[in-house]
Amino acid sequence: MNTLIYVNPQAGQGKPLKFLRNTLKDIGSEYQDVTIVLADSKLEGLEEFTTHSSHATKALCVGGDGTVHDIARICIEKNIPLGIIPSGSGDDIAHSIGIATPKTEKEYRNLVKRFLVENPTERSMTAGKITFESGSQHFVLGVMSCGFDAHCNAIANTLKIRGPVRYVLAMLIGLRRFVPVTMGIEVDGQSTQRSIMMMAIGNGPSYGSGMKVVPHANPFTSSLSAIIVNQC
């Protein structure tokens, strides 16, 4: 069995990598069937992970929601089971399936070793899929959205602060600039066109470090959940 471990060195402001550095060294020397991807850049890391994924039978991702999302897309396409050790500022994807963010070096080390030794139980979860006009497709975990919340998320990505306050500040900034979106929507063959403030579709209830935008969403059901906020 070949195991592929991907670690985002920037996740959690570098704290998870600091906690796991010795553990990763031990794994590299003790396990011949484990490959560790620890790249200096996102592009290099994803390219290396994709290359090694051809020979992997399971994968483990240490990172935040963005990293998990990028790695999950590759694993979905390759049909590789994926484990998550959440270590970002939000970690909503992991929290939606019951995985808490570790706080100490011991907790990080134990999670990695449990994944390698105990052969964790696999569960299937529903992923979203976006098809673009070009025909290309994009798999999504968590919440995909457009409108006001996507506008605020773009602002949040420019802010240096982390945690829930980051998104609250982005919302306050976004309120001054946002213009409602006109959108065509088709559900089960029924088409409508409306002006909306936002639309969110997800297989998990929250984004932005715990904001439950689609509270009834469940990643272990066979369908996605959605919420639409019309223009007042």
GROMACS .gro file of N, CA, C and O in nm, residues 15-135:
model
  484
   15LYS      N    1   0.280   2.661   1.204
   15LYS     CA    2   0.285   2.585   1.330
   15LYS      C    3   0.273   2.433   1.309
   15LYS      O    4   0.351   2.357   1.369
   16PRO      N    5   0.180   2.384   1.224
   16PRO     CA    6   0.171   2.239   1.203
   16PRO      C    7   0.301   2.178   1.152
   16PRO      O    8   0.341   2.070   1.197
   17LEU      N    9   0.367   2.246   1.058
   17LEU     CA   10   0.494   2.192   1.007
   17LEU      C   11   0.599   2.188   1.117
   17LEU      O   12   0.676   2.093   1.127
   18LYS      N   13   0.601   2.290   1.200
   18LYS     CA   14   0.695   2.291   1.313
   18LYS      C   15   0.668   2.173   1.405
   18LYS      O   16   0.761   2.105   1.452
   19PHE      N   17   0.540   2.145   1.432
   19PHE     CA   18   0.504   2.034   1.517
   19PHE      C   19   0.539   1.899   1.454
   19PHE      O   20   0.575   1.804   1.524
   20LEU      N   21   0.525   1.890   1.322
   20LEU     CA   22   0.536   1.761   1.254
   20LEU      C   23   0.673   1.733   1.193
   20LEU      O   24   0.696   1.625   1.141
   21ARG      N   25   0.764   1.829   1.199
   21ARG     CA   26   0.891   1.812   1.128
   21ARG      C   27   0.963   1.684   1.169
   21ARG      O   28   1.007   1.605   1.085
   22ASN      N   29   0.976   1.660   1.299
   22ASN     CA   30   1.045   1.539   1.345
   22ASN      C   31   0.966   1.413   1.312
   22ASN      O   32   1.024   1.309   1.277
   23THR      N   33   0.833   1.422   1.323
   23THR     CA   34   0.749   1.308   1.290
   23THR      C   35   0.763   1.270   1.143
   23THR      O   36   0.774   1.151   1.108
   24LEU      N   37   0.768   1.369   1.055
   24LEU     CA   38   0.783   1.342   0.912
   24LEU      C   39   0.919   1.279   0.881
   24LEU      O   40   0.930   1.191   0.796
   25LYS      N   41   1.022   1.323   0.954
   25LYS     CA   42   1.154   1.261   0.936
   25LYS      C   43   1.150   1.114   0.976
   25LYS      O   44   1.206   1.028   0.908
   26ASP      N   45   1.085   1.085   1.089
   26ASP     CA   46   1.074   0.947   1.136
   26ASP      C   47   0.996   0.862   1.036
   26ASP      O   48   1.034   0.748   1.007
   27ILE      N   49   0.889   0.919   0.982
   27ILE     CA   50   0.808   0.845   0.885
   27ILE      C   51   0.890   0.814   0.760
   27ILE      O   52   0.886   0.703   0.706
   28GLY      N   53   0.967   0.912   0.715
   28GLY     CA   54   1.049   0.893   0.596
   28GLY      C   55   1.149   0.782   0.610
   28GLY      O   56   1.184   0.713   0.513
   29SER      N   57   1.198   0.759   0.733
   29SER     CA   58   1.298   0.655   0.755
   29SER      C   59   1.235   0.520   0.792
   29SER      O   60   1.292   0.416   0.764
   30GLU      N   61   1.116   0.522   0.852
   30GLU     CA   62   1.053   0.399   0.900
   30GLU      C   63   0.963   0.333   0.797
   30GLU      O   64   0.947   0.211   0.795
   31TYR      N   65   0.900   0.412   0.711
   31TYR     CA   66   0.800   0.359   0.617
   31TYR      C   67   0.850   0.374   0.474
   31TYR      O   68   0.864   0.486   0.423
   32GLN      N   69   0.875   0.263   0.409
   32GLN     CA   70   0.925   0.266   0.272
   32GLN      C   71   0.814   0.296   0.171
   32GLN      O   72   0.841   0.336   0.058
   33ASP      N   73   0.688   0.276   0.212
   33ASP     CA   74   0.576   0.293   0.119
   33ASP      C   75   0.504   0.426   0.139
   33ASP      O   76   0.390   0.443   0.098
   34VAL      N   77   0.569   0.522   0.206
   34VAL     CA   78   0.510   0.654   0.229
   34VAL      C   79   0.590   0.760   0.156
   34VAL      O   80   0.712   0.767   0.168
   35THR      N   81   0.520   0.844   0.079
   35THR     CA   82   0.582   0.956   0.010
   35THR      C   83   0.530   1.086   0.070
   35THR      O   84   0.408   1.104   0.081
   36ILE      N   85   0.620   1.175   0.109
   36ILE     CA   86   0.582   1.302   0.170
   36ILE      C   87   0.607   1.415   0.070
   36ILE      O   88   0.717   1.429   0.018
   37VAL      N   89   0.504   1.494   0.044
   37VAL     CA   90   0.516   1.609  -0.045
   37VAL      C   91   0.515   1.735   0.042
   37VAL      O   92   0.417   1.765   0.109
   38LEU      N   93   0.626   1.806   0.039
   38LEU     CA   94   0.642   1.928   0.118
   38LEU      C   95   0.711   2.030   0.028
   38LEU      O   96   0.833   2.040   0.024
   39ALA      N   97   0.631   2.105  -0.048
   39ALA     CA   98   0.685   2.193  -0.151
   39ALA      C   99   0.689   2.338  -0.105
   39ALA      O  100   0.615   2.379  -0.016
   40ASP      N  101   0.776   2.415  -0.167
   40ASP     CA  102   0.790   2.556  -0.133
   40ASP      C  103   0.677   2.641  -0.189
   40ASP      O  104   0.648   2.748  -0.138
   41SER      N  105   0.612   2.594  -0.295
   41SER     CA  106   0.503   2.670  -0.355
   41SER      C  107   0.385   2.578  -0.382
   41SER      O  108   0.400   2.457  -0.394
   42LYS      N  109   0.266   2.638  -0.393
   42LYS     CA  110   0.144   2.563  -0.420
   42LYS      C  111   0.154   2.491  -0.554
   42LYS      O  112   0.119   2.372  -0.564
   43LEU      N  113   0.201   2.560  -0.657
   43LEU     CA  114   0.209   2.499  -0.790
   43LEU      C  115   0.302   2.379  -0.790
   43LEU      O  116   0.267   2.272  -0.842
   44GLU      N  117   0.420   2.394  -0.731
   44GLU     CA  118   0.514   2.282  -0.725
   44GLU      C  119   0.457   2.166  -0.646
   44GLU      O  120   0.471   2.049  -0.683
   45GLY      N  121   0.392   2.199  -0.534
   45GLY     CA  122   0.336   2.094  -0.449
   45GLY      C  123   0.228   2.014  -0.518
   45GLY      O  124   0.226   1.890  -0.511
   46LEU      N  125   0.136   2.083  -0.588
   46LEU     CA  126   0.028   2.013  -0.656
   46LEU      C  127   0.080   1.931  -0.773
   46LEU      O  128   0.030   1.820  -0.799
   47GLU      N  129   0.179   1.982  -0.842
   47GLU     CA  130   0.239   1.905  -0.952
   47GLU      C  131   0.305   1.779  -0.899
   47GLU      O  132   0.291   1.670  -0.957
   48GLU      N  133   0.377   1.792  -0.789
   48GLU     CA  134   0.444   1.675  -0.730
   48GLU      C  135   0.343   1.575  -0.678
   48GLU      O  136   0.358   1.453  -0.696
   49PHE      N  137   0.237   1.625  -0.612
   49PHE     CA  138   0.133   1.536  -0.560
   49PHE      C  139   0.065   1.461  -0.674
   49PHE      O  140   0.042   1.340  -0.665
   50THR      N  141   0.034   1.532  -0.782
   50THR     CA  142  -0.030   1.469  -0.897
   50THR      C  143   0.058   1.360  -0.956
   50THR      O  144   0.010   1.251  -0.991
   51THR      N  145   0.186   1.386  -0.966
   51THR     CA  146   0.279   1.286  -1.020
   51THR      C  147   0.280   1.160  -0.934
   51THR      O  148   0.269   1.047  -0.986
   52HIS      N  149   0.291   1.176  -0.803
   52HIS     CA  150   0.298   1.060  -0.713
   52HIS      C  151   0.162   0.991  -0.697
   52HIS      O  152   0.157   0.874  -0.657
   53SER      N  153   0.053   1.063  -0.725
   53SER     CA  154  -0.080   1.006  -0.701
   53SER      C  155  -0.108   0.885  -0.790
   53SER      O  156  -0.195   0.804  -0.759
   54SER      N  157  -0.035   0.871  -0.899
   54SER     CA  158  -0.056   0.757  -0.989
   54SER      C  159  -0.026   0.624  -0.921
   54SER      O  160  -0.076   0.519  -0.963
   55HIS      N  161   0.054   0.629  -0.813
   55HIS     CA  162   0.093   0.506  -0.745
   55HIS      C  163   0.038   0.500  -0.602
   55HIS      O  164   0.076   0.411  -0.526
   56ALA      N  165  -0.051   0.593  -0.565
   56ALA     CA  166  -0.100   0.599  -0.427
   56ALA      C  167  -0.230   0.522  -0.410
   56ALA      O  168  -0.315   0.519  -0.500
   57THR      N  169  -0.244   0.459  -0.294
   57THR     CA  170  -0.369   0.391  -0.260
   57THR      C  171  -0.448   0.467  -0.153
   57THR      O  172  -0.565   0.440  -0.132
   58LYS      N  173  -0.384   0.561  -0.085
   58LYS     CA  174  -0.454   0.652   0.004
   58LYS      C  175  -0.367   0.776   0.025
   58LYS      O  176  -0.246   0.773   0.001
   59ALA      N  177  -0.431   0.886   0.066
   59ALA     CA  178  -0.359   1.011   0.082
   59ALA      C  179  -0.402   1.080   0.210
   59ALA      O  180  -0.514   1.060   0.261
   60LEU      N  181  -0.313   1.163   0.262
   60LEU     CA  182  -0.339   1.242   0.382
   60LEU      C  183  -0.300   1.386   0.353
   60LEU      O  184  -0.190   1.412   0.303
   61CYS      N  185  -0.389   1.479   0.384
   61CYS     CA  186  -0.362   1.621   0.360
   61CYS      C  187  -0.356   1.696   0.493
   61CYS      O  188  -0.449   1.689   0.574
   62VAL      N  189  -0.246   1.767   0.515
   62VAL     CA  190  -0.230   1.852   0.633
   62VAL      C  191  -0.236   1.997   0.584
   62VAL      O  192  -0.142   2.046   0.520
   63GLY      N  193  -0.347   2.064   0.609
   63GLY     CA  194  -0.362   2.200   0.560
   63GLY      C  195  -0.501   2.254   0.590
   63GLY      O  196  -0.584   2.187   0.651
   64GLY      N  197  -0.526   2.377   0.546
   64GLY     CA  198  -0.655   2.439   0.564
   64GLY      C  199  -0.752   2.404   0.453
   64GLY      O  200  -0.724   2.320   0.367
   65ASP      N  201  -0.867   2.472   0.450
   65ASP     CA  202  -0.971   2.441   0.353
   65ASP      C  203  -0.923   2.453   0.209
   65ASP      O  204  -0.956   2.370   0.124
   66GLY      N  205  -0.845   2.556   0.179
   66GLY     CA  206  -0.796   2.573   0.043
   66GLY      C  207  -0.710   2.458  -0.003
   66GLY      O  208  -0.724   2.407  -0.115
   67THR      N  209  -0.620   2.415   0.085
   67THR     CA  210  -0.531   2.304   0.053
   67THR      C  211  -0.610   2.174   0.040
   67THR      O  212  -0.589   2.096  -0.054
   68VAL      N  213  -0.701   2.150   0.134
   68VAL     CA  214  -0.784   2.030   0.129
   68VAL      C  215  -0.863   2.025  -0.002
   68VAL      O  216  -0.873   1.921  -0.067
   69HIS      N  217  -0.917   2.139  -0.040
   69HIS     CA  218  -0.995   2.146  -0.163
   69HIS      C  219  -0.911   2.111  -0.285
   69HIS      O  220  -0.952   2.033  -0.371
   70ASP      N  221  -0.790   2.166  -0.292
   70ASP     CA  222  -0.702   2.138  -0.407
   70ASP      C  223  -0.662   1.990  -0.413
   70ASP      O  224  -0.662   1.929  -0.520
   71ILE      N  225  -0.627   1.934  -0.297
   71ILE     CA  226  -0.585   1.794  -0.293
   71ILE      C  227  -0.704   1.701  -0.318
   71ILE      O  228  -0.691   1.599  -0.387
   72ALA      N  229  -0.820   1.737  -0.265
   72ALA     CA  230  -0.939   1.653  -0.284
   72ALA      C  231  -0.976   1.641  -0.431
   72ALA      O  232  -1.018   1.534  -0.476
   73ARG      N  233  -0.962   1.749  -0.507
   73ARG     CA  234  -0.993   1.744  -0.649
   73ARG      C  235  -0.910   1.637  -0.720
   73ARG      O  236  -0.960   1.561  -0.802
   74ILE      N  237  -0.782   1.631  -0.686
   74ILE     CA  238  -0.694   1.531  -0.748
   74ILE      C  239  -0.735   1.392  -0.704
   74ILE      O  240  -0.741   1.298  -0.785
   75CYS      N  241  -0.765   1.377  -0.574
   75CYS     CA  242  -0.802   1.245  -0.521
   75CYS      C  243  -0.934   1.196  -0.580
   75CYS      O  244  -0.951   1.076  -0.607
   76ILE      N  245  -1.029   1.287  -0.603
   76ILE     CA  246  -1.156   1.248  -0.664
   76ILE      C  247  -1.133   1.197  -0.805
   76ILE      O  248  -1.186   1.093  -0.846
   77GLU      N  249  -1.052   1.270  -0.881
   77GLU     CA  250  -1.024   1.230  -1.019
   77GLU      C  251  -0.949   1.097  -1.026
   77GLU      O  252  -0.970   1.018  -1.118
   78LYS      N  253  -0.863   1.071  -0.926
   78LYS     CA  254  -0.783   0.948  -0.924
   78LYS      C  255  -0.848   0.836  -0.842
   78LYS      O  256  -0.794   0.725  -0.834
   79ASN      N  257  -0.962   0.866  -0.778
   79ASN     CA  258  -1.032   0.770  -0.693
   79ASN      C  259  -0.941   0.721  -0.578
   79ASN      O  260  -0.928   0.600  -0.554
   80ILE      N  261  -0.881   0.816  -0.507
   80ILE     CA  262  -0.793   0.786  -0.395
   80ILE      C  263  -0.859   0.831  -0.265
   80ILE      O  264  -0.897   0.948  -0.253
   81PRO      N  265  -0.875   0.744  -0.166
   81PRO     CA  266  -0.930   0.786  -0.036
   81PRO      C  267  -0.841   0.893   0.028
   81PRO      O  268  -0.718   0.884   0.023
   82LEU      N  269  -0.904   0.995   0.088
   82LEU     CA  270  -0.830   1.108   0.143
   82LEU      C  271  -0.860   1.128   0.290
   82LEU      O  272  -0.977   1.135   0.330
   83GLY      N  273  -0.755   1.137   0.371
   83GLY     CA  274  -0.768   1.175   0.511
   83GLY      C  275  -0.728   1.321   0.528
   83GLY      O  276  -0.650   1.375   0.450
   84ILE      N  277  -0.783   1.385   0.632
   84ILE     CA  278  -0.757   1.527   0.654
   84ILE      C  279  -0.709   1.551   0.797
   84ILE      O  280  -0.768   1.500   0.892
   85ILE      N  281  -0.601   1.629   0.809
   85ILE     CA  282  -0.562   1.685   0.939
   85ILE      C  283  -0.574   1.836   0.923
   85ILE      O  284  -0.489   1.901   0.864
   86PRO      N  285  -0.684   1.894   0.972
   86PRO     CA  286  -0.708   2.037   0.950
   86PRO      C  287  -0.608   2.123   1.025
   86PRO      O  288  -0.578   2.100   1.143
   87SER      N  289  -0.556   2.225   0.956
   87SER     CA  290  -0.454   2.309   1.021
   87SER      C  291  -0.455   2.450   0.963
   87SER      O  292  -0.351   2.515   0.955
   88GLY      N  293  -0.573   2.498   0.921
   88GLY     CA  294  -0.582   2.632   0.866
   88GLY      C  295  -0.650   2.728   0.961
   88GLY      O  296  -0.662   2.702   1.081
   89SER      N  297  -0.698   2.839   0.907
   89SER     CA  298  -0.764   2.940   0.990
   89SER      C  299  -0.914   2.915   1.004
   89SER      O  300  -0.977   2.966   1.095
   90GLY      N  301  -0.972   2.833   0.914
   90GLY     CA  302  -1.114   2.804   0.921
   90GLY      C  303  -1.144   2.657   0.941
   90GLY      O  304  -1.212   2.617   1.034
   91ASP      N  305  -1.094   2.573   0.850
   91ASP     CA  306  -1.109   2.427   0.859
   91ASP      C  307  -1.255   2.381   0.857
   91ASP      O  308  -1.292   2.282   0.920
   92ASP      N  309  -1.339   2.451   0.782
   92ASP     CA  310  -1.481   2.415   0.780
   92ASP      C  311  -1.508   2.280   0.715
   92ASP      O  312  -1.600   2.210   0.755
   93ILE      N  313  -1.429   2.243   0.614
   93ILE     CA  314  -1.451   2.114   0.548
   93ILE      C  315  -1.431   2.001   0.647
   93ILE      O  316  -1.514   1.910   0.660
   94ALA      N  317  -1.319   2.003   0.718
   94ALA     CA  318  -1.291   1.897   0.815
   94ALA      C  319  -1.392   1.897   0.929
   94ALA      O  320  -1.441   1.791   0.972
   95HIS      N  321  -1.427   2.015   0.979
   95HIS     CA  322  -1.521   2.023   1.091
   95HIS      C  323  -1.658   1.969   1.051
   95HIS      O  324  -1.729   1.911   1.133
   96SER      N  325  -1.696   1.984   0.922
   96SER     CA  326  -1.828   1.937   0.878
   96SER      C  327  -1.838   1.785   0.880
   96SER      O  328  -1.948   1.730   0.882
   97ILE      N  329  -1.723   1.717   0.878
   97ILE     CA  330  -1.726   1.570   0.883
   97ILE      C  331  -1.673   1.517   1.017
   97ILE      O  332  -1.639   1.401   1.030
   98GLY      N  333  -1.667   1.607   1.116
   98GLY     CA  334  -1.637   1.566   1.252
   98GLY      C  335  -1.490   1.557   1.289
   98GLY      O  336  -1.456   1.493   1.388
   99ILE      N  337  -1.402   1.621   1.213
   99ILE     CA  338  -1.259   1.620   1.244
   99ILE      C  339  -1.221   1.754   1.305
   99ILE      O  340  -1.231   1.858   1.239
  100ALA      N  341  -1.179   1.753   1.431
  100ALA     CA  342  -1.141   1.877   1.500
  100ALA      C  343  -0.998   1.917   1.465
  100ALA      O  344  -0.913   1.831   1.436
  101THR      N  345  -0.971   2.045   1.468
  101THR     CA  346  -0.836   2.094   1.443
  101THR      C  347  -0.747   2.064   1.564
  101THR      O  348  -0.779   2.104   1.675
  102PRO      N  349  -0.636   1.992   1.544
  102PRO     CA  350  -0.545   1.963   1.657
  102PRO      C  351  -0.481   2.090   1.710
  102PRO      O  352  -0.459   2.186   1.636
  103LYS      N  353  -0.450   2.089   1.839
  103LYS     CA  354  -0.395   2.208   1.904
  103LYS      C  355  -0.249   2.193   1.946
  103LYS      O  356  -0.180   2.293   1.963
  104THR      N  357  -0.205   2.072   1.967
  104THR     CA  358  -0.071   2.051   2.022
  104THR      C  359   0.013   1.962   1.930
  104THR      O  360  -0.041   1.894   1.841
  105GLU      N  361   0.143   1.960   1.954
  105GLU     CA  362   0.232   1.875   1.878
  105GLU      C  363   0.194   1.728   1.893
  105GLU      O  364   0.196   1.651   1.797
  106LYS      N  365   0.157   1.689   2.014
  106LYS     CA  366   0.119   1.550   2.039
  106LYS      C  367  -0.005   1.511   1.959
  106LYS      O  368  -0.011   1.401   1.902
  107GLU      N  369  -0.103   1.600   1.951
  107GLU     CA  370  -0.224   1.571   1.877
  107GLU      C  371  -0.195   1.555   1.727
  107GLU      O  372  -0.249   1.465   1.662
  108TYR      N  373  -0.112   1.642   1.672
  108TYR     CA  374  -0.074   1.629   1.531
  108TYR      C  375  -0.002   1.497   1.506
  108TYR      O  376  -0.033   1.424   1.411
  109ARG      N  377   0.095   1.466   1.591
  109ARG     CA  378   0.174   1.344   1.574
  109ARG      C  379   0.086   1.220   1.583
  109ARG      O  380   0.099   1.127   1.502
  110ASN      N  381  -0.006   1.219   1.680
  110ASN     CA  382  -0.092   1.103   1.697
  110ASN      C  383  -0.185   1.082   1.578
  110ASN      O  384  -0.211   0.968   1.536
  111LEU      N  385  -0.236   1.192   1.521
  111LEU     CA  386  -0.326   1.180   1.407
  111LEU      C  387  -0.254   1.121   1.286
  111LEU      O  388  -0.308   1.036   1.215
  112VAL      N  389  -0.132   1.167   1.261
  112VAL     CA  390  -0.055   1.115   1.148
  112VAL      C  391  -0.027   0.966   1.166
  112VAL      O  392  -0.048   0.885   1.074
  113LYS      N  393   0.017   0.928   1.283
  113LYS     CA  394   0.053   0.788   1.306
  113LYS      C  395  -0.070   0.698   1.307
  113LYS      O  396  -0.064   0.583   1.262
  114ARG      N  397  -0.183   0.748   1.356
  114ARG     CA  398  -0.307   0.670   1.351
  114ARG      C  399  -0.348   0.645   1.207
  114ARG      O  400  -0.393   0.535   1.171
  115PHE      N  401  -0.333   0.745   1.123
  115PHE     CA  402  -0.369   0.729   0.982
  115PHE      C  403  -0.282   0.624   0.915
  115PHE      O  404  -0.330   0.545   0.833
  116LEU      N  405  -0.154   0.620   0.952
  116LEU     CA  406  -0.062   0.525   0.889
  116LEU      C  407  -0.078   0.384   0.943
  116LEU      O  408  -0.066   0.286   0.869
  117VAL      N  409  -0.107   0.372   1.071
  117VAL     CA  410  -0.103   0.241   1.137
  117VAL      C  411  -0.240   0.176   1.150
  117VAL      O  412  -0.254   0.055   1.129
  118GLU      N  413  -0.343   0.254   1.178
  118GLU     CA  414  -0.471   0.195   1.217
  118GLU      C  415  -0.567   0.171   1.100
  118GLU      O  416  -0.676   0.120   1.120
  119ASN      N  417  -0.530   0.212   0.979
  119ASN     CA  418  -0.615   0.190   0.862
  119ASN      C  419  -0.757   0.244   0.887
  119ASN      O  420  -0.852   0.167   0.902
  120PRO      N  421  -0.774   0.375   0.891
  120PRO     CA  422  -0.902   0.437   0.929
  120PRO      C  423  -1.018   0.391   0.842
  120PRO      O  424  -1.002   0.356   0.724
  121THR      N  425  -1.138   0.394   0.900
  121THR     CA  426  -1.260   0.360   0.828
  121THR      C  427  -1.289   0.464   0.721
  121THR      O  428  -1.279   0.585   0.747
  122GLU      N  429  -1.325   0.419   0.603
  122GLU     CA  430  -1.357   0.511   0.493
  122GLU      C  431  -1.508   0.537   0.488
  122GLU      O  432  -1.588   0.448   0.510
  123ARG      N  433  -1.543   0.664   0.460
  123ARG     CA  434  -1.683   0.703   0.440
  123ARG      C  435  -1.692   0.785   0.313
  123ARG      O  436  -1.603   0.865   0.282
  124SER      N  437  -1.800   0.768   0.240
  124SER     CA  438  -1.821   0.843   0.117
  124SER      C  439  -1.894   0.974   0.147
  124SER      O  440  -1.985   0.977   0.231
  125MET      N  441  -1.853   1.082   0.082
  125MET     CA  442  -1.924   1.209   0.095
  125MET      C  443  -1.950   1.267  -0.043
  125MET      O  444  -1.881   1.235  -0.140
  126THR      N  445  -2.051   1.350  -0.052
  126THR     CA  446  -2.091   1.409  -0.179
  126THR      C  447  -2.006   1.532  -0.209
  126THR      O  448  -1.983   1.616  -0.122
  127ALA      N  449  -1.961   1.542  -0.333
  127ALA     CA  450  -1.885   1.660  -0.377
  127ALA      C  451  -1.966   1.733  -0.484
  127ALA      O  452  -2.043   1.672  -0.558
  128GLY      N  453  -1.948   1.864  -0.492
  128GLY     CA  454  -2.010   1.941  -0.598
  128GLY      C  455  -1.923   1.935  -0.724
  128GLY      O  456  -1.804   1.906  -0.717
  129LYS      N  457  -1.983   1.962  -0.838
  129LYS     CA  458  -1.908   1.965  -0.963
  129LYS      C  459  -1.956   2.082  -1.048
  129LYS      O  460  -2.075   2.094  -1.076
  130ILE      N  461  -1.863   2.168  -1.084
  130ILE     CA  462  -1.894   2.283  -1.169
  130ILE      C  463  -1.847   2.253  -1.311
  130ILE      O  464  -1.733   2.210  -1.331
  131THR      N  465  -1.933   2.276  -1.408
  131THR     CA  466  -1.895   2.263  -1.549
  131THR      C  467  -1.893   2.402  -1.611
  131THR      O  468  -1.996   2.473  -1.610
  132PHE      N  469  -1.779   2.443  -1.662
  132PHE     CA  470  -1.763   2.576  -1.721
  132PHE      C  471  -1.804   2.574  -1.868
  132PHE      O  472  -1.822   2.469  -1.929
  133GLU      N  473  -1.821   2.694  -1.925
  133GLU     CA  474  -1.861   2.705  -2.065
  133GLU      C  475  -1.761   2.638  -2.158
  133GLU      O  476  -1.796   2.590  -2.265
  134SER      N  477  -1.635   2.634  -2.116
  134SER     CA  478  -1.531   2.570  -2.198
  134SER      C  479  -1.544   2.418  -2.199
  134SER      O  480  -1.480   2.350  -2.280
  135GLY      N  481  -1.626   2.364  -2.106
  135GLY     CA  482  -1.640   2.220  -2.097
  135GLY      C  483  -1.557   2.159  -1.986
  135GLY      O  484  -1.577   2.043  -1.949
   0.00000   0.00000   0.00000
